[in-house]
PDB file of C-alpha atoms in Angstrom:
ATOM      1  CA  MET F  15      24.862 -32.427 123.681  1.00 46.00           C
ATOM      2  CA  GLU F  16      24.263 -34.860 121.280  1.00 51.00           C
ATOM      3  CA  THR F  17      20.367 -35.492 122.290  1.00 54.00           C
ATOM      4  CA  ASN F  18      20.118 -31.807 121.672  1.00 87.00           C
ATOM      5  CA  LEU F  19      21.687 -31.995 117.797  1.00 94.00           C
ATOM      6  CA  ARG F  20      19.390 -34.390 117.335  1.00 93.00           C
ATOM      7  CA  TYR F  21      15.955 -33.915 118.269  1.00 94.00           C
ATOM      8  CA  PRO F  22      16.408 -29.705 119.150  1.00 94.00           C
ATOM      9  CA  ILE F  23      13.435 -29.091 119.594  1.00 95.00           C
ATOM     10  CA  GLY F  24      12.987 -32.834 121.660  1.00 94.00           C
ATOM     11  CA  PRO F  25      10.950 -35.369 120.944  1.00 95.00           C
ATOM     12  CA  PHE F  26       6.945 -35.364 119.618  1.00 96.00           C
ATOM     13  CA  GLU F  27       4.996 -34.909 122.363  1.00 95.00           C
ATOM     14  CA  HIS F  28       1.368 -34.588 123.033  1.00 95.00           C
ATOM     15  CA  ALA F  29      -0.574 -35.667 126.298  1.00 90.00           C
ATOM     16  CA  GLY F  30      -3.830 -32.819 125.881  1.00 90.00           C
ATOM     17  CA  GLU F  31      -6.996 -33.494 124.289  1.00 93.00           C
ATOM     18  CA  ILE F  32      -6.554 -33.248 120.846  1.00 94.00           C
ATOM     19  CA  THR F  33      -8.818 -30.141 119.869  1.00 93.00           C
ATOM     20  CA  ALA F  34     -10.141 -28.207 116.418  1.00 92.00           C
ATOM     21  CA  GLY F  35      -7.791 -26.109 118.030  1.00 95.00           C
ATOM     22  CA  VAL F  36      -4.997 -27.909 119.000  1.00 97.00           C
ATOM     23  CA  THR F  37      -5.310 -29.340 115.035  1.00 97.00           C
ATOM     24  CA  THR F  38      -5.728 -26.227 112.915  1.00 97.00           C
ATOM     25  CA  ALA F  39      -2.238 -24.539 114.751  1.00 98.00           C
ATOM     26  CA  TRP F  40      -0.841 -27.417 113.749  1.00 98.00           C
ATOM     27  CA  ILE F  41      -2.041 -27.683 110.167  1.00 98.00           C
ATOM     28  CA  LYS F  42      -0.589 -24.295 110.009  1.00 98.00           C
ATOM     29  CA  GLU F  43       2.860 -25.288 110.814  1.00 98.00           C
ATOM     30  CA  ILE F  44       2.379 -27.905 107.819  1.00 98.00           C
ATOM     31  CA  GLU F  45       1.049 -25.356 105.711  1.00 98.00           C
ATOM     32  CA  GLU F  46       4.070 -22.699 106.565  1.00 98.00           C
ATOM     33  CA  LEU F  47       6.688 -25.660 106.753  1.00 98.00           C
ATOM     34  CA  PRO F  48       7.104 -24.785 102.767  1.00 98.00           C
ATOM     35  CA  GLY F  49       8.411 -21.209 102.743  1.00 98.00           C
ATOM     36  CA  GLN F  50      10.231 -21.394 106.026  1.00 98.00           C
ATOM     37  CA  LEU F  51      12.641 -24.278 104.162  1.00 98.00           C
ATOM     38  CA  ARG F  52      12.987 -22.642 100.649  1.00 98.00           C
ATOM     39  CA  GLU F  53      14.084 -19.377 103.175  1.00 98.00           C
ATOM     40  CA  ALA F  54      16.102 -21.346 105.332  1.00 98.00           C
ATOM     41  CA  VAL F  55      19.011 -23.259 102.791  1.00 98.00           C
ATOM     42  CA  LYS F  56      17.981 -20.184  99.668  1.00 97.00           C
ATOM     43  CA  GLU F  57      21.648 -19.077 100.689  1.00 96.00           C
ATOM     44  CA  LEU F  58      23.145 -22.328 101.019  1.00 97.00           C
ATOM     45  CA  ASN F  59      26.489 -22.760  99.047  1.00 98.00           C
ATOM     46  CA  ASN F  60      27.349 -27.045  97.768  1.00 98.00           C
ATOM     47  CA  GLU F  61      29.426 -27.076 100.289  1.00 97.00           C
ATOM     48  CA  GLN F  62      27.205 -25.938 103.125  1.00 97.00           C
ATOM     49  CA  LEU F  63      24.153 -27.849 101.384  1.00 98.00           C
ATOM     50  CA  ASP F  64      26.400 -31.329 101.864  1.00 98.00           C
ATOM     51  CA  THR F  65      27.703 -30.346 105.585  1.00 98.00           C
ATOM     52  CA  ALA F  66      25.677 -32.847 107.954  1.00 97.00           C
ATOM     53  CA  TYR F  67      23.682 -31.209 111.151  1.00 96.00           C
ATOM     54  CA  ARG F  68      25.500 -33.455 113.470  1.00 95.00           C
ATOM     55  CA  PRO F  69      28.419 -35.455 113.466  1.00 94.00           C
ATOM     56  CA  GLY F  70      26.771 -38.959 112.504  1.00 94.00           C
ATOM     57  CA  GLY F  71      23.835 -37.203 110.881  1.00 95.00           C
ATOM     58  CA  TRP F  72      22.331 -36.232 106.850  1.00 97.00           C
ATOM     59  CA  SER F  73      23.907 -33.680 105.812  1.00 98.00           C
ATOM     60  CA  VAL F  74      21.288 -30.376 105.141  1.00 98.00           C
ATOM     61  CA  ARG F  75      20.680 -31.848 100.989  1.00 98.00           C
ATOM     62  CA  GLN F  76      19.515 -34.737 102.552  1.00 98.00           C
ATOM     63  CA  VAL F  77      17.527 -33.642 105.201  1.00 98.00           C
ATOM     64  CA  VAL F  78      15.578 -31.742 102.798  1.00 98.00           C
ATOM     65  CA  HIS F  79      14.640 -34.870 100.422  1.00 98.00           C
ATOM     66  CA  HIS F  80      14.285 -36.639 103.560  1.00 98.00           C
ATOM     67  CA  ILE F  81      10.951 -34.354 104.642  1.00 98.00           C
ATOM     68  CA  ALA F  82       9.772 -34.791 101.054  1.00 98.00           C
ATOM     69  CA  ASP F  83       9.805 -38.443 101.275  1.00 98.00           C
ATOM     70  CA  SER F  84       8.928 -38.889 104.374  1.00 98.00           C
ATOM     71  CA  HIS F  85       5.980 -35.854 103.968  1.00 98.00           C
ATOM     72  CA  MET F  86       4.630 -37.885 100.247  1.00 98.00           C
ATOM     73  CA  ASN F  87       4.409 -41.315 102.602  1.00 98.00           C
ATOM     74  CA  ALA F  88       2.182 -39.305 105.575  1.00 98.00           C
ATOM     75  CA  TYR F  89      -0.063 -37.245 102.375  1.00 98.00           C
ATOM     76  CA  VAL F  90      -0.356 -40.912 101.062  1.00 98.00           C
ATOM     77  CA  ARG F  91      -1.544 -42.682 104.478  1.00 98.00           C
ATOM     78  CA  PHE F  92      -3.721 -40.019 105.200  1.00 98.00           C
ATOM     79  CA  LYS F  93      -5.037 -40.952 102.072  1.00 98.00           C
ATOM     80  CA  LEU F  94      -5.518 -44.690 102.588  1.00 98.00           C
ATOM     81  CA  ALA F  95      -6.983 -43.724 106.490  1.00 98.00           C
ATOM     82  CA  LEU F  96      -9.570 -41.613 104.773  1.00 98.00           C
ATOM     83  CA  THR F  97     -10.674 -43.698 101.986  1.00 98.00           C
ATOM     84  CA  GLU F  98      -9.926 -47.299 104.189  1.00 98.00           C
ATOM     85  CA  ASN F  99     -11.049 -48.919 107.238  1.00 97.00           C
ATOM     86  CA  GLN F 100      -7.983 -49.126 109.631  1.00 97.00           C
ATOM     87  CA  PRO F 101      -5.529 -49.288 106.579  1.00 98.00           C
ATOM     88  CA  VAL F 102      -1.819 -51.383 107.942  1.00 98.00           C
ATOM     89  CA  ILE F 103       0.943 -48.798 105.974  1.00 97.00           C
ATOM     90  CA  LYS F 104       3.653 -49.782 104.576  1.00 94.00           C
ATOM     91  CA  PRO F 105       6.704 -48.860 106.756  1.00 95.00           C
ATOM     92  CA  TYR F 106      10.095 -47.407 104.618  1.00 96.00           C
ATOM     93  CA  ASP F 107      14.347 -47.512 105.338  1.00 97.00           C
ATOM     94  CA  GLU F 108      14.495 -43.788 105.411  1.00 96.00           C
ATOM     95  CA  ALA F 109      18.514 -44.695 106.128  1.00 96.00           C
ATOM     96  CA  GLU F 110      18.148 -46.725 102.812  1.00 97.00           C
ATOM     97  CA  TRP F 111      16.591 -44.241 101.286  1.00 98.00           C
ATOM     98  CA  ALA F 112      18.509 -41.297 101.887  1.00 97.00           C
ATOM     99  CA  GLY F 113      21.645 -43.231 100.735  1.00 96.00           C
ATOM    100  CA  LEU F 114      19.912 -43.574  96.750  1.00 97.00           C
ATOM    101  CA  PRO F 115      20.846 -41.416  93.863  1.00 98.00           C
ATOM    102  CA  ASP F 116      18.389 -38.605  93.613  1.00 98.00           C
ATOM    103  CA  TYR F 117      19.851 -37.933  97.493  1.00 98.00           C
ATOM    104  CA  ALA F 118      22.959 -36.031  95.568  1.00 97.00           C
ATOM    105  CA  LEU F 119      20.638 -34.129  93.590  1.00 98.00           C
ATOM    106  CA  PRO F 120      20.063 -30.340  93.669  1.00 98.00           C
ATOM    107  CA  VAL F 121      17.444 -29.251  96.929  1.00 98.00           C
ATOM    108  CA  GLU F 122      15.180 -27.293  94.317  1.00 98.00           C
ATOM    109  CA  PRO F 123      13.145 -30.348  93.408  1.00 98.00           C
ATOM    110  CA  SER F 124      12.096 -31.364  96.381  1.00 98.00           C
ATOM    111  CA  LEU F 125      11.804 -27.721  97.281  1.00 98.00           C
ATOM    112  CA  LEU F 126       9.088 -28.038  94.925  1.00 98.00           C
ATOM    113  CA  LEU F 127       8.137 -31.039  95.657  1.00 98.00           C
ATOM    114  CA  ILE F 128       7.192 -30.323  98.999  1.00 98.00           C
ATOM    115  CA  GLU F 129       5.589 -26.715  98.077  1.00 98.00           C
ATOM    116  CA  ASN F 130       3.417 -28.407  96.371  1.00 98.00           C
ATOM    117  CA  LEU F 131       2.498 -31.621  97.873  1.00 98.00           C
ATOM    118  CA  HIS F 132       1.744 -29.432 100.985  1.00 98.00           C
ATOM    119  CA  GLN F 133      -0.892 -27.715  99.018  1.00 98.00           C
ATOM    120  CA  ARG F 134      -2.580 -30.287  98.480  1.00 98.00           C
ATOM    121  CA  TRP F 135      -2.342 -31.993 101.697  1.00 98.00           C
ATOM    122  CA  VAL F 136      -3.402 -28.447 103.374  1.00 98.00           C
ATOM    123  CA  THR F 137      -6.278 -28.511 101.387  1.00 98.00           C
ATOM    124  CA  VAL F 138      -7.250 -31.830 102.422  1.00 98.00           C
ATOM    125  CA  LEU F 139      -6.069 -31.291 105.923  1.00 98.00           C
ATOM    126  CA  HIS F 140      -8.865 -28.335 106.434  1.00 97.00           C
ATOM    127  CA  GLU F 141     -11.739 -30.324 105.087  1.00 97.00           C
ATOM    128  CA  LEU F 142     -11.211 -33.078 107.716  1.00 97.00           C
ATOM    129  CA  THR F 143     -14.089 -33.470 110.042  1.00 96.00           C
ATOM    130  CA  PRO F 144     -14.126 -34.034 113.812  1.00 96.00           C
ATOM    131  CA  ALA F 145     -15.164 -37.856 112.365  1.00 96.00           C
ATOM    132  CA  ASP F 146     -12.230 -38.225 109.931  1.00 97.00           C
ATOM    133  CA  LEU F 147      -9.965 -36.911 112.899  1.00 97.00           C
ATOM    134  CA  GLU F 148     -10.630 -40.526 114.797  1.00 97.00           C
ATOM    135  CA  LYS F 149     -10.007 -42.603 112.065  1.00 98.00           C
ATOM    136  CA  THR F 150      -6.807 -44.269 112.270  1.00 98.00           C
ATOM    137  CA  PHE F 151      -3.730 -46.178 110.387  1.00 98.00           C
ATOM    138  CA  ILE F 152      -2.056 -49.432 111.857  1.00 98.00           C
ATOM    139  CA  HIS F 153       1.671 -48.530 111.590  1.00 97.00           C
ATOM    140  CA  PRO F 154       3.870 -51.796 112.177  1.00 96.00           C
ATOM    141  CA  GLU F 155       6.141 -50.437 114.278  1.00 94.00           C
ATOM    142  CA  SER F 156       3.795 -47.141 116.372  1.00 92.00           C
ATOM    143  CA  GLY F 157       0.997 -49.091 116.119  1.00 97.00           C
ATOM    144  CA  VAL F 158      -2.442 -47.219 116.187  1.00 98.00           C
ATOM    145  CA  VAL F 159      -2.176 -43.666 115.045  1.00 97.00           C
ATOM    146  CA  SER F 160      -5.163 -41.218 114.815  1.00 97.00           C
ATOM    147  CA  LEU F 161      -4.987 -39.252 111.931  1.00 98.00           C
ATOM    148  CA  GLY F 162      -5.875 -35.849 114.710  1.00 98.00           C
ATOM    149  CA  ARG F 163      -2.252 -37.566 116.592  1.00 97.00           C
ATOM    150  CA  ASN F 164      -0.386 -37.582 113.467  1.00 98.00           C
ATOM    151  CA  ILE F 165      -1.251 -33.668 112.104  1.00 98.00           C
ATOM    152  CA  GLY F 166       0.110 -32.957 115.025  1.00 98.00           C
ATOM    153  CA  ILE F 167       3.708 -35.508 114.309  1.00 98.00           C
ATOM    154  CA  TYR F 168       4.427 -33.904 110.908  1.00 98.00           C
ATOM    155  CA  ALA F 169       3.768 -30.626 111.793  1.00 98.00           C
ATOM    156  CA  TRP F 170       6.699 -31.836 114.594  1.00 98.00           C
ATOM    157  CA  HIS F 171       8.454 -32.772 112.329  1.00 98.00           C
ATOM    158  CA  GLY F 172       8.957 -30.094 109.369  1.00 98.00           C
ATOM    159  CA  LYS F 173       9.988 -28.208 112.488  1.00 98.00           C
ATOM    160  CA  HIS F 174      12.417 -30.376 113.981  1.00 98.00           C
ATOM    161  CA  HIS F 175      14.055 -30.690 110.469  1.00 98.00           C
ATOM    162  CA  LEU F 176      14.193 -27.306 110.159  1.00 98.00           C
ATOM    163  CA  ALA F 177      15.887 -27.281 113.921  1.00 97.00           C
ATOM    164  CA  HIS F 178      18.611 -29.262 112.555  1.00 97.00           C
ATOM    165  CA  ILE F 179      19.352 -26.611 109.797  1.00 97.00           C
ATOM    166  CA  THR F 180      18.574 -23.550 110.844  1.00 97.00           C
ATOM    167  CA  SER F 181      20.718 -24.862 114.268  1.00 95.00           C
ATOM    168  CA  LEU F 182      23.651 -25.856 111.819  1.00 96.00           C
ATOM    169  CA  TYR F 183      23.843 -22.168 110.282  1.00 91.00           C
ATOM    170  CA  SER F 184      23.605 -20.502 113.923  1.00 92.00           C
ATOM    171  CA  ARG F 185      26.366 -22.597 115.181  1.00 93.00           C
ATOM    172  CA  LEU F 186      28.345 -22.663 112.247  1.00 94.00           C
ATOM    173  CA  GLY F 187      28.177 -18.469 111.930  1.00 93.00           C
ATOM    174  CA  TRP F 188      26.905 -19.076 108.759  1.00 93.00           C
TER     175      TRP F 188
END
């Protein structure tokens, strides 16, 4: 049960070829996330926003702020990989970031940030060439990551955290 609460849609997996059709579908998921996220939290009160999606997990509020932080980092990583030769990116401690004071803010600033960030990010993603999709960056923990694969990772990431929120309120009958 804990694994299902932690990974309600399962871990990211893609074993096949990363084709134009695959990346187009992933980009559409990234493009749709801001509206889906806003819809998922629009009726939640502060008590609900401060409810953890699983024992020991982040609150809904923290999840929303995390998506903003994570996707900002992803956007920068994409731009680095597009403009530099296989840059080494800097990871960050997500748990430590989730403990910073801005994670106690209302979710609206992060929802707006995600909406605007995704508008810019998707604009870049739609213009990627097949050669761009092969460009890579080096993650000190994950190794070499292609932009094509990273599109899939972030399409999954958004759905993963959206499912944390929606499965929580389904379980609790909100």
